Amino acid sequence: MIGLDVGSTSAKRVTIEKGELKYNITSSQNWRDLVDGIDCDEIISTGYFRNSVPHRASVTEITAAIHGVRHYFPDIDVIVDIGGQDTKVIDIRKNNFMINDKCSAGTGAFLEFVANYFRLELVELGRLHMNAKRIPDINNTCGVFAISEMISQLVAGYSKEEVIAGMHHAFARRISFMIPDAEKIALIGGTVKNEGMVMALKDLLRKEIFIPPEPQIINALGALKYYS
Amino acid sequence: MSKIGITALVPPELIFACDCSPLDVNNFIPESRKYPRNKLCAWTAIWKEMLIQKEIRIESLIVVAGGDCHNALVDGQKVAMSGTRTHFFFYPFDGDAEYLESQLWRLSDFLGDIKNPDKFKEITNLKKLGQDMDKKRYNGKINPGEAFRILISSSDLQSDPDKFRKAISSIRENNIELNSRVALIGVPPIYHDFHDVAQSLDLAIVFDELPYEFIRHGGNNIREIARDYCNYTFARPLEFRINFLQKELEKRNIDGVIHYTQFACHHMLEDEVIRKELDYPVLTIQGDLPGKTPEQIKLRLEAFREALLRS
Ligand code: SF4
């Protein structure tokens, strides 16, 4: 049995063989590579394309996230899943969830704008953040205006590293507005691999933050666990 | 019979009694393909454009302003400026029946006075049929989507009481399995297929808040309708509305609540209070332009169904 998460930007596949968790990640368009030679009866799907890929059963990303996170942290209060196109906040205690998919300022797409502006790979943003000596205030909550504010901070003399750190803080602030008061918060999704953003979020929330070893595959794992 | 446009709940019994026929201008919105200019809420923006361009034929318009919607108040004035005879109707926030009575007398003047007082009784009886249908729905005897289509049309009784009566009698009773029993509160969704989509995802909507207001109020003369419509929950303080909701949700054995909100509508601000006060799982969704229910909303509905199964 495999857990298959085909999202808007990437596709992930998880199996557990003899107790060992194995995974592969590719781009969404190449999801077929992940199921090559696998019978559709063996696939539990989740993600935006969960119903368009072959599957035995499908489950939404919200339920998958809960099962996936529990594999690592059984008593989490809140899950924050920061994906490329949306951010989901799941309050496990209240069985409630919230999805932001209307405004790019609180999704991975926002940081992609930043990376594109500097012609960087997304993964480099976190590393550059660590070299910032000061952090400029970026107040705009709209993604597009935040970019112009970022440019004016560059004009005002802040370095690239500092401006990137400022953008991580603006992003984290936006996400933090969605998060209810909780003690234990798990972060998942590809964007969580950006250590600068995570640092900014920890700074703002001042709560216990838990991040699984590979945050991007949690929903695929959760789909698998949901069914088994 | 003069066609009178209404923008929200205006006692249809009074309009019929004045020998006019009401037409709820919102009925045109969910199927509309218009992309309005200068838009906040798509409901008001689209009826405003359709009325100014005379795509909806009416003789006069009644805009429900007080106790309802400021977007309607402004867009209604634009319609008035385009030359349509318009009356602004105000519900009292504090439920003052005397005030509402004076508003209803002014409305009756605007409509040319009561000519057919028997209509009050006729409409009251029709609304009773609507209430029976609502009860059958939550007892699993009537398909939720079909019931909704009739209930939502009871704001203007399809402009024709006989047509409305026939529509009710055409509904067939069945035994329907209601797995997850859901209440839909807030303004009605702007998507024309919302109830069917919910049902296909195994969410049975057994309460529609606003349409229930349409069939709940009545009376046999202006004095009586003033004393009943003054409890129209949408015009009253939030606390009043929540108290009322609590009773209805309990009566209907609800598993979860969907709070529909509309982009740029002040009712969105009520969401945090509703979530805090109602002791049920609550899914909040927000719509903008009309059409089919978008995939993002379907995802939320599906995830909500999964959440209800977990609870
Ligand atoms: S949805 Fe809100 S803003 Fe739009 S017409 Fe209704 S009350 Fe007014």
XYZ file of C-alpha atoms and ligand atoms in Angstrom:
547
model
C 0.000 0.000 0.000
C 1.299 3.510 -0.770
C 0.245 6.976 0.360
C 0.214 9.367 -2.598
C -0.091 13.122 -2.145
C -0.454 15.018 -5.413
C -0.562 18.690 -4.563
C -0.524 21.843 -6.654
C 3.257 21.955 -6.997
C 4.742 18.632 -5.909
C 3.810 14.965 -5.656
C 4.979 12.690 -2.824
C 4.775 9.005 -2.229
C 5.283 7.161 1.032
C 5.525 3.469 1.846
C 6.322 1.691 5.070
C 8.291 -1.464 4.423
C 9.195 -3.665 7.368
C 8.705 -0.730 9.672
C 10.923 1.519 7.599
C 9.443 4.678 6.087
C 10.456 5.342 2.476
C 9.498 8.279 0.310
C 9.957 9.985 -3.048
C 9.167 13.541 -4.079
C 8.748 14.891 -7.593
C 6.886 17.712 -9.334
C 3.092 17.427 -9.655
C 3.219 16.918 -13.417
C 5.439 13.851 -12.946
C 3.237 12.083 -10.386
C 2.921 9.065 -12.693
C 6.559 8.200 -12.069
C 5.642 7.584 -8.435
C 3.027 4.946 -9.196
C 4.748 3.152 -12.026
C 3.763 -0.524 -11.865
C 1.523 -0.036 -8.840
C -2.063 -1.219 -8.945
C -4.640 1.491 -8.220
C -6.001 -0.727 -5.449
C -2.738 -0.151 -3.639
C -2.976 3.665 -3.631
C -4.476 5.893 -0.955
C -4.506 9.396 -2.371
C -4.655 12.876 -0.928
C -3.837 16.413 -2.062
C -5.462 18.740 -4.539
C -5.525 16.051 -7.247
C -6.611 13.233 -4.904
C -9.677 12.415 -6.942
C -8.017 12.723 -10.365
C -5.267 10.149 -9.724
C -5.986 6.397 -9.499
C -6.807 5.341 -5.961
C -8.451 2.786 -3.767
C -9.542 5.472 -1.299
C -8.968 9.184 -1.081
C -8.878 11.524 1.865
C -8.552 15.297 2.159
C -5.246 16.871 3.133
C -6.770 17.960 6.424
C -7.504 14.456 7.660
C -4.259 13.160 6.132
C -2.256 15.826 8.008
C -3.768 14.756 11.328
C -2.866 11.096 10.798
C 0.573 11.927 9.444
C 1.535 14.264 12.274
C 0.310 11.781 14.890
C 2.862 9.291 13.593
C 5.594 11.521 15.023
C 3.821 13.609 17.674
C 0.755 11.921 19.157
C -0.480 14.835 21.280
C -0.246 17.939 19.122
C -2.862 20.723 19.549
C -2.580 22.517 16.239
C -1.125 21.670 12.819
C -0.003 24.382 10.429
C 0.476 23.097 6.883
C 2.187 25.698 4.721
C 1.933 24.598 1.123
C 2.839 26.240 -2.153
C -0.661 27.554 -2.887
C -2.440 27.507 0.437
C -1.979 27.365 4.183
C -4.114 25.176 6.396
C -4.453 25.469 10.133
C -6.025 22.492 11.875
C -7.095 22.754 15.502
C -7.162 19.097 16.540
C -8.634 19.852 19.968
C -11.689 21.512 18.484
C -11.839 19.460 15.303
C -11.782 22.711 13.328
C -9.745 23.849 10.384
C -9.134 26.972 8.379
C -7.690 27.305 4.888
C -6.179 30.398 3.336
C -6.088 30.013 -0.403
C -7.306 33.459 -1.378
C -4.320 35.577 -0.528
C -0.780 34.676 -1.545
C 0.730 36.597 1.390
C 0.187 33.615 3.698
C 1.265 30.847 1.329
C 4.521 29.479 -0.044
C 3.895 31.467 -3.241
C 4.795 34.636 -1.341
C 8.334 33.426 -0.628
C 8.584 32.260 -4.200
C 8.032 35.892 -5.305
C 10.895 36.904 -3.046
C 13.206 34.180 -4.374
C 12.306 35.070 -7.966
C 13.029 38.729 -7.390
C 16.583 37.935 -6.269
C 16.907 35.117 -8.826
C 17.503 32.622 -6.036
C 16.342 29.097 -5.431
C 13.703 28.904 -2.687
C 15.997 26.841 -0.451
C 18.615 29.613 -0.398
C 16.309 32.083 1.380
C 16.676 30.348 4.746
C 20.462 30.317 4.572
C 20.687 34.004 3.611
C 18.322 34.965 6.458
C 20.924 33.709 8.937
C 23.373 36.383 7.773
C 21.039 39.289 8.473
C 22.335 41.751 11.091
C 19.097 43.696 11.419
C 15.548 43.048 10.329
C 13.575 45.768 8.541
C 9.873 46.130 9.220
C 7.694 45.079 6.301
C 4.160 46.045 7.197
C 2.108 45.355 4.133
C -0.102 42.343 4.477
C -0.706 42.077 0.744
C 1.889 39.961 -1.088
C 2.212 42.299 -4.047
C 2.593 45.451 -1.940
C 5.028 43.699 0.379
C 7.323 43.169 -2.607
C 7.314 46.903 -3.402
C 7.919 47.647 0.263
C 10.838 45.208 0.177
C 12.312 47.079 -2.784
C 12.041 50.386 -0.967
C 13.897 48.850 1.999
C 16.685 47.858 -0.395
C 16.756 51.450 -1.622
C 16.931 52.598 2.006
C 20.160 50.641 2.440
C 19.191 47.281 3.901
C 21.109 44.311 2.506
C 19.558 41.483 0.538
C 19.917 39.173 3.564
C 18.194 41.666 5.841
C 15.346 42.281 3.468
C 14.826 38.527 3.116
C 14.704 38.220 6.910
C 12.150 41.067 6.934
C 10.017 39.214 4.420
C 10.187 36.031 6.498
C 8.921 38.010 9.471
C 6.101 39.579 7.447
C 5.167 36.117 6.206
C 5.316 34.578 9.688
C 3.148 37.383 11.094
C 0.543 36.702 8.476
C 0.542 32.979 9.308
C 0.466 33.643 13.056
C -2.867 35.496 12.704
C -4.410 32.220 11.597
C -3.071 30.171 14.512
C -5.277 29.810 17.607
C -3.851 29.896 21.079
C -2.204 26.500 21.666
C 0.665 24.897 23.520
C 1.937 22.398 20.982
C 2.087 23.343 17.345
C 3.340 21.161 14.495
C 4.553 22.717 11.255
C 4.405 20.742 8.029
C 4.574 21.387 4.284
C 7.455 22.164 1.942
C 7.799 25.791 3.081
C 8.732 24.625 6.571
C 12.120 23.524 5.224
C 13.020 27.223 5.159
C 14.775 27.682 8.510
C 14.616 31.490 8.301
C 10.835 31.436 8.078
C 10.600 28.893 10.902
C 12.850 31.054 13.077
C 10.621 34.065 12.449
C 7.512 32.062 13.287
C 9.024 30.674 16.498
C 9.951 34.194 17.449
C 6.398 35.395 17.041
C 4.539 32.464 18.551
C 6.802 31.609 21.497
C 5.205 28.171 21.787
C 6.515 24.654 21.530
C 7.010 24.036 17.823
C 7.401 20.528 16.422
C 8.665 19.794 12.933
C 8.792 16.232 11.603
C 12.006 15.025 9.937
C 10.616 15.448 6.382
C 7.728 17.934 6.667
C 6.816 17.696 3.000
C 5.702 14.046 3.036
C 3.424 14.127 6.088
C 0.166 14.176 4.140
C 1.236 11.217 1.968
C 2.180 9.380 5.146
C -1.128 10.406 6.727
C -3.111 9.058 3.776
C -1.352 5.732 4.199
C -1.907 5.678 7.958
C -5.531 6.742 7.574
C -6.237 3.614 5.618
C -4.115 1.129 7.500
C -50.363 43.589 -11.081
C -47.313 45.816 -10.519
C -44.051 43.944 -10.070
C -42.220 45.229 -7.017
C -38.536 44.361 -6.643
C -37.349 43.519 -3.132
C -33.704 43.271 -2.060
C -34.234 41.210 1.108
C -37.094 40.144 3.344
C -40.052 42.528 2.957
C -43.390 41.105 4.180
C -44.768 39.626 0.939
C -48.260 39.443 2.492
C -48.393 43.233 2.562
C -47.191 43.557 -1.041
C -49.834 41.099 -2.257
C -52.484 42.816 -0.105
C -51.665 46.063 -1.919
C -52.430 44.225 -5.166
C -48.812 44.145 -6.241
C -46.512 41.171 -6.704
C -43.064 40.946 -5.128
C -39.975 39.873 -7.055
C -36.852 39.060 -5.064
C -34.039 40.501 -7.189
C -31.549 38.129 -5.562
C -33.148 35.197 -7.386
C -31.310 36.211 -10.548
C -27.851 36.217 -9.024
C -26.711 32.582 -8.547
C -27.200 31.772 -12.256
C -25.867 35.125 -13.469
C -22.712 35.323 -15.596
C -22.206 39.043 -15.008
C -18.868 40.443 -13.869
C -19.977 43.618 -12.132
C -17.889 46.789 -12.085
C -17.261 48.597 -8.808
C -18.041 45.561 -6.802
C -17.999 44.832 -3.106
C -20.626 42.165 -2.461
C -21.578 40.436 -5.718
C -25.212 40.053 -4.643
C -25.920 43.783 -4.563
C -23.475 44.681 -7.335
C -25.171 42.328 -9.811
C -28.775 43.258 -9.024
C -27.778 46.907 -9.156
C -26.376 46.524 -12.688
C -29.255 44.364 -13.859
C -31.794 46.865 -12.540
C -30.043 49.882 -14.019
C -29.749 48.119 -17.374
C -33.391 47.061 -17.090
C -32.511 43.389 -17.349
C -34.882 42.780 -14.461
C -38.267 44.279 -15.190
C -39.938 45.884 -12.191
C -42.102 48.929 -11.625
C -40.687 49.940 -8.261
C -38.032 48.742 -5.864
C -38.059 48.254 -2.099
C -34.569 48.318 -0.640
C -34.180 46.803 2.791
C -31.637 49.088 4.342
C -32.013 49.429 8.097
C -31.144 46.307 10.014
C -29.816 44.579 6.981
C -27.227 45.705 4.555
C -25.379 48.936 3.878
C -24.132 47.714 0.518
C -27.786 47.390 -0.490
C -28.482 50.875 0.843
C -25.827 52.403 -1.423
C -26.453 50.242 -4.491
C -30.200 50.815 -4.021
C -29.634 54.556 -4.223
C -27.779 54.104 -7.501
C -30.789 52.244 -8.870
C -33.024 55.061 -7.612
C -30.805 57.629 -9.377
C -31.152 55.689 -12.618
C -34.870 56.504 -12.534
C -36.518 53.553 -10.772
C -39.113 54.511 -8.177
C -37.531 53.290 -4.924
C -38.544 52.997 -1.305
C -36.136 52.368 1.579
C -37.405 50.089 4.292
C -35.904 49.941 7.780
C -36.177 47.193 10.392
C -35.630 48.213 13.995
C -32.468 46.904 15.660
C -34.170 46.873 19.056
C -37.280 45.048 17.828
C -39.580 48.024 18.466
C -42.916 46.858 17.023
C -44.428 50.369 16.967
C -41.564 51.583 14.841
C -41.906 48.657 12.461
C -45.633 49.261 12.250
C -44.997 52.858 11.176
C -42.530 51.588 8.560
C -45.133 49.158 7.245
C -47.773 51.903 6.958
C -45.318 54.000 4.956
C -44.621 50.994 2.772
C -48.310 50.433 2.221
C -48.632 54.103 1.161
C -45.775 53.608 -1.282
C -47.575 50.580 -2.739
C -50.881 52.431 -3.081
C -52.639 51.076 0.026
C -54.192 47.755 0.953
C -56.815 46.702 -1.543
C -57.038 42.995 -0.907
C -56.790 42.285 2.850
C -57.682 38.592 2.363
C -54.187 38.103 1.040
C -52.780 38.263 4.588
C -54.574 35.079 5.567
C -53.869 33.348 2.289
C -50.138 33.958 2.591
C -50.099 32.961 6.262
C -51.608 29.618 5.266
C -49.106 29.179 2.469
C -46.264 29.820 4.855
C -47.650 27.123 7.115
C -47.243 24.705 4.223
C -43.643 25.900 3.942
C -43.122 25.273 7.639
C -44.537 21.750 7.293
C -42.155 21.123 4.441
C -39.253 22.361 6.517
C -40.238 19.953 9.287
C -40.493 17.060 6.844
C -37.044 17.895 5.594
C -35.426 17.651 8.988
C -37.333 14.463 9.672
C -35.818 12.907 6.544
C -38.972 12.890 4.463
C -37.996 15.443 1.813
C -34.813 15.853 -0.163
C -32.847 18.754 1.417
C -31.921 20.384 -1.899
C -35.486 20.310 -3.221
C -36.807 21.749 0.028
C -34.222 24.529 -0.134
C -35.288 25.571 -3.617
C -38.844 26.083 -2.403
C -37.876 27.711 0.885
C -35.560 30.227 -0.751
C -38.319 31.159 -3.178
C -40.692 31.974 -0.329
C -39.314 35.527 0.016
C -41.508 36.465 -2.947
C -43.609 33.265 -3.152
C -42.463 33.014 -6.767
C -44.409 36.250 -7.376
C -47.569 34.168 -7.498
C -49.142 32.366 -4.506
C -50.806 29.746 -6.739
C -47.518 28.878 -8.403
C -45.881 28.597 -4.997
C -48.654 26.324 -3.704
C -48.276 24.075 -6.740
C -44.495 23.945 -6.274
C -44.966 22.757 -2.704
C -47.516 20.137 -3.638
C -45.269 18.807 -6.405
C -42.648 17.719 -3.854
C -42.636 13.966 -3.334
C -42.008 12.458 0.063
C -39.362 9.801 0.482
C -37.359 8.193 3.210
C -34.024 9.925 3.105
C -31.000 8.862 5.061
C -29.547 11.919 6.785
C -26.023 10.975 7.798
C -24.296 14.191 8.773
C -26.995 16.698 9.706
C -25.851 20.180 8.931
C -27.238 23.675 9.504
C -26.417 26.327 6.935
C -26.342 29.735 8.560
C -25.533 33.232 7.341
C -26.613 34.664 4.014
C -27.443 32.024 1.372
C -24.525 30.740 -0.719
C -24.133 32.509 -4.053
C -23.499 29.176 -5.837
C -26.525 27.693 -7.581
C -25.552 24.062 -6.910
C -24.384 24.369 -3.308
C -27.034 22.172 -1.682
C -26.599 19.434 -4.272
C -22.828 19.509 -3.871
C -23.164 19.261 -0.088
C -25.538 16.359 -0.459
C -23.239 14.548 -2.886
C -20.593 14.774 -0.157
C -22.996 13.272 2.362
C -23.733 16.510 4.192
C -27.499 16.804 4.623
C -28.525 20.432 5.070
C -31.558 20.303 7.349
C -31.643 23.974 8.289
C -31.283 27.064 6.122
C -31.209 30.048 8.402
C -32.370 32.867 6.153
C -34.987 30.925 4.154
C -36.432 29.810 7.484
C -36.929 33.483 8.340
C -38.885 33.839 5.102
C -41.524 31.312 6.168
C -41.500 31.937 9.891
C -43.168 35.362 10.038
C -46.666 36.476 9.180
C -49.939 37.936 10.464
C -53.416 38.956 9.394
C -52.967 42.723 9.276
C -50.255 45.376 9.549
C -50.421 45.476 13.323
C -49.910 41.728 13.587
C -47.128 41.460 11.025
C -45.271 44.317 12.725
C -45.363 42.356 15.975
C -44.002 39.239 14.322
C -41.502 40.591 11.785
C -39.882 42.716 14.488
C -38.185 39.455 15.480
C -36.576 38.970 12.090
C -33.284 37.733 13.457
C -30.970 39.225 10.842
C -32.040 42.731 11.828
C -31.674 42.144 15.559
C -28.588 42.118 17.825
C -26.296 39.139 17.360
C -27.125 37.795 20.786
C -30.799 37.606 19.892
C -30.003 35.773 16.690
C -27.650 33.311 18.387
C -30.229 32.488 21.079
C -32.731 31.753 18.385
C -30.230 29.662 16.432
C -29.348 27.603 19.466
C -32.936 26.473 19.860
C -33.355 25.659 16.177
C -30.112 23.683 16.015
C -31.077 21.643 19.028
C -34.548 20.949 17.691
C -33.056 19.686 14.453
C -30.436 17.486 16.049
C -27.586 19.152 14.185
C -24.108 17.588 13.933
C -22.313 20.608 12.510
C -22.786 24.146 11.254
C -21.688 25.688 7.971
C -21.388 29.453 8.229
C -21.525 30.898 4.736
C -20.138 34.393 4.378
C -19.931 36.612 1.356
C -16.859 38.559 0.271
C -17.109 42.204 1.446
C -20.154 41.512 3.622
C -20.241 42.749 7.206
C -21.731 39.421 8.341
C -18.196 37.993 8.055
C -17.345 39.976 11.173
C -19.878 37.890 13.075
C -17.992 34.695 12.394
C -15.758 34.744 15.455
C -18.747 35.305 17.761
C -20.739 32.552 16.103
C -17.817 30.140 16.385
C -17.407 30.991 20.032
C -21.053 30.831 21.018
C -22.349 27.845 19.052
C -21.291 24.599 20.598
C -20.935 22.681 17.337
C -18.151 22.086 14.843
C -18.334 25.131 12.563
C -17.058 25.378 9.004
C -16.758 28.924 7.707
C -16.701 29.432 3.978
C -16.612 32.553 1.900
C -17.976 33.011 -1.587
C -17.550 35.837 -4.041
C -18.869 35.558 -7.605
C -21.841 33.382 -8.529
C -21.687 30.146 -10.508
C -20.887 26.578 -9.565
C -19.422 25.717 -6.193
C -15.638 26.020 -6.686
C -13.235 23.167 -5.971
C -11.670 24.998 -3.011
C -15.069 25.103 -1.327
C -15.703 21.449 -2.147
C -12.435 20.562 -0.432
C -13.608 22.348 2.697
C -16.954 20.559 2.601
C -15.291 17.192 2.156
C -12.858 17.873 4.975
C -15.739 19.008 7.170
C -17.605 15.769 6.531
C -14.461 13.868 7.551
C -14.220 16.045 10.666
C -17.838 15.297 11.594
C -17.156 11.583 11.240
C -14.235 11.988 13.639
C -16.259 13.806 16.294
S -24.309 39.226 1.395
Fe -24.002 40.816 2.917
S -23.323 42.595 1.759
Fe -24.217 41.149 0.311
S -26.357 41.757 0.116
Fe -26.269 40.211 1.726
S -26.041 41.348 3.633
Fe -25.537 42.728 1.963
